Each structure stands twice: as structure tokens, then as C-alpha cells.
């Protein structure tokens, strides 16, 4: 079972030594320890989960995001590739991966979108640094 919002936790059954038990997993601390920004939107495009890195990346505290529409918070995303790919992931009920430049954040993102029963999961690792590094590596300018 997964609980989203203020408290993120899960339970899982396991077998060990011939016995069966249940353990509660500290998903909040696990997800906050991931260096990529992770967020989840419900079926009405409202934030229902953001990890610590997502807060840092977007410049908003979790309390400012939860329950609010992504399109209300980031109106510049309306009409963008990000909006069309997000809506495509939902419509086609499948994973979508794409790169896009965000004028709001002045950076390049590699976006992974995953449709879940709870809504749309975002796993956007920043690729801006990698993109800048590739030509240097190719040209032998990086030791």
C-alpha cells in the first residue's frame, strides 16, 4: 500500500526463514535521497507528490505545489512540447521520454513520463550539464 501527500509510505510482504511478515518502507526518505526530481500529478493535473530535489529544481516548497495544477504554477508550459508530450503519455497510457528546453528554467531536460494508476509520474534528470560536456569530451578538452 502506498500513501501519498504529507506522508509517503508503503508496506510490503516478505518471506524470511520460513515465515511471512510485513515491513513498512520509508519511501519519503528513499525518494528524497534520489538526486533526480520526482513528482506525481493526479488525473486533474494537480501535484500530489514532489520529492526534495523537485522542490529545489522548481523553486517552490512542497506546500506551495501540492493540490495545485501544474498549468496554474507553470503557465509558460501551456502550448509547449512538455504539455503535448504529457497529454500524449496520459492519452496513450504509456511511458514517454523526450528532451526539451524550458525557457522558465533556462535549461535542457530529459523528461521521463510514466502513467500510473494515481496519475502521471515525472522523472526528469537534468541533462544540461551532460549536453555541454559532450563536445568537450569529443574534442579531447576534458582530462
JSON list of C-alpha atoms in Angstrom, two decimals:
[
{"chain": "A", "resi": 1, "resn": "UNK", "atom": "CA", "xyz": [0.00, 0.00, 0.00]},
{"chain": "A", "resi": 2, "resn": "UNK", "atom": "CA", "xyz": [1.29, 3.47, -0.86]},
{"chain": "A", "resi": 3, "resn": "UNK", "atom": "CA", "xyz": [0.07, 6.65, 0.82]},
{"chain": "A", "resi": 4, "resn": "UNK", "atom": "CA", "xyz": [0.75, 9.94, -0.96]},
{"chain": "A", "resi": 5, "resn": "UNK", "atom": "CA", "xyz": [0.62, 13.55, 0.20]},
{"chain": "A", "resi": 6, "resn": "UNK", "atom": "CA", "xyz": [2.01, 14.57, 3.59]},
{"chain": "A", "resi": 7, "resn": "UNK", "atom": "CA", "xyz": [3.06, 11.02, 4.41]},
{"chain": "A", "resi": 8, "resn": "UNK", "atom": "CA", "xyz": [4.61, 8.69, 1.86]},
{"chain": "A", "resi": 9, "resn": "UNK", "atom": "CA", "xyz": [4.96, 5.11, 2.97]},
{"chain": "A", "resi": 10, "resn": "UNK", "atom": "CA", "xyz": [4.48, 1.60, 1.69]},
{"chain": "A", "resi": 11, "resn": "UNK", "atom": "CA", "xyz": [4.17, -1.84, 3.14]},
{"chain": "A", "resi": 12, "resn": "UNK", "atom": "CA", "xyz": [5.41, -4.99, 1.54]},
{"chain": "A", "resi": 13, "resn": "UNK", "atom": "CA", "xyz": [5.18, -8.65, 2.42]},
{"chain": "A", "resi": 14, "resn": "UNK", "atom": "CA", "xyz": [8.33, -10.70, 2.64]},
{"chain": "A", "resi": 15, "resn": "UNK", "atom": "CA", "xyz": [9.38, -14.24, 3.38]},
{"chain": "A", "resi": 16, "resn": "UNK", "atom": "CA", "xyz": [12.41, -14.95, 5.54]},
{"chain": "A", "resi": 17, "resn": "UNK", "atom": "CA", "xyz": [13.38, -18.03, 7.46]},
{"chain": "A", "resi": 18, "resn": "UNK", "atom": "CA", "xyz": [10.15, -19.82, 6.60]},
{"chain": "A", "resi": 19, "resn": "UNK", "atom": "CA", "xyz": [7.97, -17.02, 8.00]},
{"chain": "A", "resi": 20, "resn": "UNK", "atom": "CA", "xyz": [5.96, -14.31, 6.32]},
{"chain": "A", "resi": 21, "resn": "UNK", "atom": "CA", "xyz": [5.91, -10.74, 7.57]},
{"chain": "A", "resi": 22, "resn": "UNK", "atom": "CA", "xyz": [5.15, -7.16, 6.62]},
{"chain": "A", "resi": 23, "resn": "UNK", "atom": "CA", "xyz": [7.59, -4.29, 6.72]},
{"chain": "A", "resi": 24, "resn": "UNK", "atom": "CA", "xyz": [6.90, -0.56, 6.36]},
{"chain": "A", "resi": 25, "resn": "UNK", "atom": "CA", "xyz": [9.24, 1.10, 3.89]},
{"chain": "A", "resi": 26, "resn": "UNK", "atom": "CA", "xyz": [10.32, 4.73, 4.46]},
{"chain": "A", "resi": 27, "resn": "UNK", "atom": "CA", "xyz": [9.52, 5.85, 0.91]},
{"chain": "A", "resi": 28, "resn": "UNK", "atom": "CA", "xyz": [9.66, 9.55, 1.78]},
{"chain": "A", "resi": 29, "resn": "UNK", "atom": "CA", "xyz": [13.29, 9.35, 2.86]},
{"chain": "A", "resi": 30, "resn": "UNK", "atom": "CA", "xyz": [14.14, 6.98, 0.00]},
{"chain": "A", "resi": 31, "resn": "UNK", "atom": "CA", "xyz": [12.61, 9.29, -2.64]},
{"chain": "A", "resi": 32, "resn": "UNK", "atom": "CA", "xyz": [14.09, 12.42, -1.05]},
{"chain": "A", "resi": 33, "resn": "UNK", "atom": "CA", "xyz": [17.52, 10.79, -1.22]},
{"chain": "A", "resi": 34, "resn": "UNK", "atom": "CA", "xyz": [17.30, 10.38, -5.01]},
{"chain": "A", "resi": 35, "resn": "UNK", "atom": "CA", "xyz": [19.26, 13.07, -6.84]},
{"chain": "A", "resi": 36, "resn": "UNK", "atom": "CA", "xyz": [16.65, 13.38, -9.62]},
{"chain": "A", "resi": 37, "resn": "UNK", "atom": "CA", "xyz": [13.50, 15.45, -9.27]},
{"chain": "A", "resi": 38, "resn": "UNK", "atom": "CA", "xyz": [10.44, 13.24, -8.91]},
{"chain": "A", "resi": 39, "resn": "UNK", "atom": "CA", "xyz": [6.86, 14.46, -8.93]},
{"chain": "A", "resi": 40, "resn": "UNK", "atom": "CA", "xyz": [3.43, 12.94, -9.40]},
{"chain": "A", "resi": 41, "resn": "UNK", "atom": "CA", "xyz": [0.32, 14.62, -10.76]},
{"chain": "A", "resi": 42, "resn": "UNK", "atom": "CA", "xyz": [-3.21, 13.33, -10.26]},
{"chain": "A", "resi": 43, "resn": "UNK", "atom": "CA", "xyz": [-5.71, 12.92, -13.09]},
{"chain": "A", "resi": 44, "resn": "UNK", "atom": "CA", "xyz": [-6.66, 16.60, -12.79]},
{"chain": "A", "resi": 45, "resn": "UNK", "atom": "CA", "xyz": [-3.01, 17.69, -13.35]},
{"chain": "A", "resi": 46, "resn": "UNK", "atom": "CA", "xyz": [-2.58, 18.65, -9.66]},
{"chain": "A", "resi": 47, "resn": "UNK", "atom": "CA", "xyz": [0.61, 17.86, -7.77]},
{"chain": "A", "resi": 48, "resn": "UNK", "atom": "CA", "xyz": [0.11, 15.05, -5.27]},
{"chain": "A", "resi": 49, "resn": "UNK", "atom": "CA", "xyz": [3.78, 14.30, -4.59]},
{"chain": "A", "resi": 50, "resn": "UNK", "atom": "CA", "xyz": [7.15, 16.05, -5.01]},
{"chain": "A", "resi": 51, "resn": "UNK", "atom": "CA", "xyz": [10.48, 14.96, -3.59]},
{"chain": "A", "resi": 52, "resn": "UNK", "atom": "CA", "xyz": [13.10, 17.28, -2.10]},
{"chain": "A", "resi": 53, "resn": "UNK", "atom": "CA", "xyz": [15.04, 17.59, -5.39]},
{"chain": "A", "resi": 54, "resn": "UNK", "atom": "CA", "xyz": [11.86, 18.61, -7.26]},
{"chain": "A", "resi": 55, "resn": "UNK", "atom": "CA", "xyz": [11.35, 21.40, -4.72]},
{"chain": "A", "resi": 56, "resn": "UNK", "atom": "CA", "xyz": [14.90, 22.63, -5.30]},
{"chain": "A", "resi": 57, "resn": "UNK", "atom": "CA", "xyz": [14.63, 22.37, -9.08]},
{"chain": "A", "resi": 58, "resn": "UNK", "atom": "CA", "xyz": [11.35, 24.25, -9.45]},
{"chain": "A", "resi": 59, "resn": "UNK", "atom": "CA", "xyz": [11.99, 26.78, -6.67]},
{"chain": "A", "resi": 60, "resn": "UNK", "atom": "CA", "xyz": [8.76, 26.06, -4.79]},
{"chain": "A", "resi": 61, "resn": "UNK", "atom": "CA", "xyz": [8.19, 24.40, -1.44]},
{"chain": "A", "resi": 62, "resn": "UNK", "atom": "CA", "xyz": [6.12, 21.22, -1.38]},
{"chain": "A", "resi": 63, "resn": "UNK", "atom": "CA", "xyz": [3.32, 23.10, 0.42]},
{"chain": "A", "resi": 64, "resn": "UNK", "atom": "CA", "xyz": [3.15, 25.57, -2.49]},
{"chain": "A", "resi": 65, "resn": "UNK", "atom": "CA", "xyz": [2.79, 22.76, -5.05]},
{"chain": "A", "resi": 66, "resn": "UNK", "atom": "CA", "xyz": [0.58, 20.07, -3.51]},
{"chain": "A", "resi": 67, "resn": "UNK", "atom": "CA", "xyz": [-3.04, 20.33, -4.64]},
{"chain": "A", "resi": 68, "resn": "UNK", "atom": "CA", "xyz": [-2.29, 22.91, -7.34]},
{"chain": "A", "resi": 69, "resn": "UNK", "atom": "CA", "xyz": [-2.36, 22.41, -11.11]},
{"chain": "A", "resi": 70, "resn": "UNK", "atom": "CA", "xyz": [0.95, 22.27, -12.95]},
{"chain": "A", "resi": 71, "resn": "UNK", "atom": "CA", "xyz": [-0.59, 24.58, -15.58]},
{"chain": "A", "resi": 72, "resn": "UNK", "atom": "CA", "xyz": [-1.50, 27.16, -12.91]},
{"chain": "A", "resi": 73, "resn": "UNK", "atom": "CA", "xyz": [2.01, 27.11, -11.43]},
{"chain": "A", "resi": 74, "resn": "UNK", "atom": "CA", "xyz": [3.83, 26.99, -14.78]},
{"chain": "A", "resi": 75, "resn": "UNK", "atom": "CA", "xyz": [1.59, 28.75, -17.34]},
{"chain": "A", "resi": 76, "resn": "UNK", "atom": "CA", "xyz": [4.53, 29.07, -19.76]},
{"chain": "A", "resi": 77, "resn": "UNK", "atom": "CA", "xyz": [4.35, 25.29, -20.21]},
{"chain": "A", "resi": 78, "resn": "UNK", "atom": "CA", "xyz": [0.93, 25.59, -21.85]},
{"chain": "A", "resi": 79, "resn": "UNK", "atom": "CA", "xyz": [1.31, 25.05, -25.58]},
{"chain": "A", "resi": 80, "resn": "UNK", "atom": "CA", "xyz": [4.83, 23.67, -25.19]},
{"chain": "A", "resi": 81, "resn": "UNK", "atom": "CA", "xyz": [6.30, 20.30, -26.16]},
{"chain": "A", "resi": 82, "resn": "UNK", "atom": "CA", "xyz": [6.15, 19.47, -22.47]},
{"chain": "A", "resi": 83, "resn": "UNK", "atom": "CA", "xyz": [2.36, 19.89, -22.42]},
{"chain": "A", "resi": 84, "resn": "UNK", "atom": "CA", "xyz": [1.76, 17.93, -25.62]},
{"chain": "A", "resi": 85, "resn": "UNK", "atom": "CA", "xyz": [4.05, 15.05, -24.55]},
{"chain": "A", "resi": 86, "resn": "UNK", "atom": "CA", "xyz": [2.47, 14.94, -21.07]},
{"chain": "A", "resi": 87, "resn": "UNK", "atom": "CA", "xyz": [-1.01, 14.75, -22.56]},
{"chain": "A", "resi": 88, "resn": "UNK", "atom": "CA", "xyz": [0.16, 12.13, -25.04]},
{"chain": "A", "resi": 89, "resn": "UNK", "atom": "CA", "xyz": [1.53, 9.94, -22.22]},
{"chain": "A", "resi": 90, "resn": "UNK", "atom": "CA", "xyz": [-1.86, 10.10, -20.49]},
{"chain": "A", "resi": 91, "resn": "UNK", "atom": "CA", "xyz": [-3.89, 9.56, -23.68]},
{"chain": "A", "resi": 92, "resn": "UNK", "atom": "CA", "xyz": [-1.77, 6.61, -24.84]},
{"chain": "A", "resi": 93, "resn": "UNK", "atom": "CA", "xyz": [-1.33, 5.21, -21.30]},
{"chain": "A", "resi": 94, "resn": "UNK", "atom": "CA", "xyz": [2.38, 4.61, -21.83]},
{"chain": "A", "resi": 95, "resn": "UNK", "atom": "CA", "xyz": [5.85, 5.80, -20.94]},
{"chain": "A", "resi": 96, "resn": "UNK", "atom": "CA", "xyz": [7.13, 8.77, -22.94]},
{"chain": "A", "resi": 97, "resn": "UNK", "atom": "CA", "xyz": [10.74, 10.00, -22.99]},
{"chain": "A", "resi": 98, "resn": "UNK", "atom": "CA", "xyz": [11.79, 13.23, -24.67]},
{"chain": "A", "resi": 99, "resn": "UNK", "atom": "CA", "xyz": [14.15, 16.18, -24.39]},
{"chain": "A", "resi": 100, "resn": "UNK", "atom": "CA", "xyz": [13.02, 19.77, -24.19]},
{"chain": "A", "resi": 101, "resn": "UNK", "atom": "CA", "xyz": [14.35, 23.20, -23.36]},
{"chain": "A", "resi": 102, "resn": "UNK", "atom": "CA", "xyz": [12.46, 25.01, -20.62]},
{"chain": "A", "resi": 103, "resn": "UNK", "atom": "CA", "xyz": [12.54, 28.80, -21.01]},
{"chain": "A", "resi": 104, "resn": "UNK", "atom": "CA", "xyz": [11.20, 29.12, -17.44]},
{"chain": "A", "resi": 105, "resn": "UNK", "atom": "CA", "xyz": [14.24, 27.28, -16.03]},
{"chain": "A", "resi": 106, "resn": "UNK", "atom": "CA", "xyz": [16.70, 28.17, -18.83]},
{"chain": "A", "resi": 107, "resn": "UNK", "atom": "CA", "xyz": [17.88, 24.58, -19.08]},
{"chain": "A", "resi": 108, "resn": "UNK", "atom": "CA", "xyz": [17.56, 21.43, -21.09]},
{"chain": "A", "resi": 109, "resn": "UNK", "atom": "CA", "xyz": [15.70, 18.47, -19.59]},
{"chain": "A", "resi": 110, "resn": "UNK", "atom": "CA", "xyz": [15.41, 14.82, -20.48]},
{"chain": "A", "resi": 111, "resn": "UNK", "atom": "CA", "xyz": [11.88, 14.04, -19.35]},
{"chain": "A", "resi": 112, "resn": "UNK", "atom": "CA", "xyz": [10.54, 10.64, -18.47]},
{"chain": "A", "resi": 113, "resn": "UNK", "atom": "CA", "xyz": [6.76, 10.45, -18.09]},
{"chain": "A", "resi": 114, "resn": "UNK", "atom": "CA", "xyz": [5.11, 7.36, -16.66]},
{"chain": "A", "resi": 115, "resn": "UNK", "atom": "CA", "xyz": [1.36, 6.82, -16.48]},
{"chain": "A", "resi": 116, "resn": "UNK", "atom": "CA", "xyz": [0.40, 5.24, -13.12]},
{"chain": "A", "resi": 117, "resn": "UNK", "atom": "CA", "xyz": [-2.97, 4.44, -11.51]},
{"chain": "A", "resi": 118, "resn": "UNK", "atom": "CA", "xyz": [-2.51, 7.56, -9.35]},
{"chain": "A", "resi": 119, "resn": "UNK", "atom": "CA", "xyz": [-1.64, 9.85, -12.26]},
{"chain": "A", "resi": 120, "resn": "UNK", "atom": "CA", "xyz": [1.40, 10.99, -14.21]},
{"chain": "A", "resi": 121, "resn": "UNK", "atom": "CA", "xyz": [4.85, 10.38, -12.71]},
{"chain": "A", "resi": 122, "resn": "UNK", "atom": "CA", "xyz": [7.69, 12.71, -13.75]},
{"chain": "A", "resi": 123, "resn": "UNK", "atom": "CA", "xyz": [11.31, 11.62, -13.58]},
{"chain": "A", "resi": 124, "resn": "UNK", "atom": "CA", "xyz": [13.25, 14.49, -15.15]},
{"chain": "A", "resi": 125, "resn": "UNK", "atom": "CA", "xyz": [17.02, 14.09, -14.78]},
{"chain": "A", "resi": 126, "resn": "UNK", "atom": "CA", "xyz": [18.79, 17.29, -15.80]},
{"chain": "A", "resi": 127, "resn": "UNK", "atom": "CA", "xyz": [20.81, 16.83, -18.97]},
{"chain": "A", "resi": 128, "resn": "UNK", "atom": "CA", "xyz": [22.05, 20.37, -19.44]},
{"chain": "A", "resi": 129, "resn": "UNK", "atom": "CA", "xyz": [25.49, 19.65, -17.93]},
{"chain": "A", "resi": 130, "resn": "UNK", "atom": "CA", "xyz": [25.87, 16.42, -19.90]},
{"chain": "A", "resi": 131, "resn": "UNK", "atom": "CA", "xyz": [24.96, 18.17, -23.16]},
{"chain": "A", "resi": 132, "resn": "UNK", "atom": "CA", "xyz": [27.59, 20.86, -22.52]},
{"chain": "A", "resi": 133, "resn": "UNK", "atom": "CA", "xyz": [30.19, 18.24, -21.61]},
{"chain": "A", "resi": 134, "resn": "UNK", "atom": "CA", "xyz": [29.74, 16.05, -24.74]},
{"chain": "A", "resi": 135, "resn": "UNK", "atom": "CA", "xyz": [31.51, 18.40, -27.19]},
{"chain": "A", "resi": 136, "resn": "UNK", "atom": "CA", "xyz": [34.40, 18.87, -24.72]},
{"chain": "A", "resi": 137, "resn": "UNK", "atom": "CA", "xyz": [34.83, 15.12, -24.36]},
{"chain": "A", "resi": 138, "resn": "UNK", "atom": "CA", "xyz": [34.55, 14.61, -28.13]},
{"chain": "A", "resi": 139, "resn": "UNK", "atom": "CA", "xyz": [37.16, 17.32, -28.77]},
{"chain": "A", "resi": 140, "resn": "UNK", "atom": "CA", "xyz": [39.50, 15.97, -26.08]},
{"chain": "A", "resi": 141, "resn": "UNK", "atom": "CA", "xyz": [39.20, 19.06, -23.89]},
{"chain": "A", "resi": 142, "resn": "UNK", "atom": "CA", "xyz": [38.31, 17.07, -20.75]},
{"chain": "A", "resi": 143, "resn": "UNK", "atom": "CA", "xyz": [41.13, 15.23, -18.98]}
]
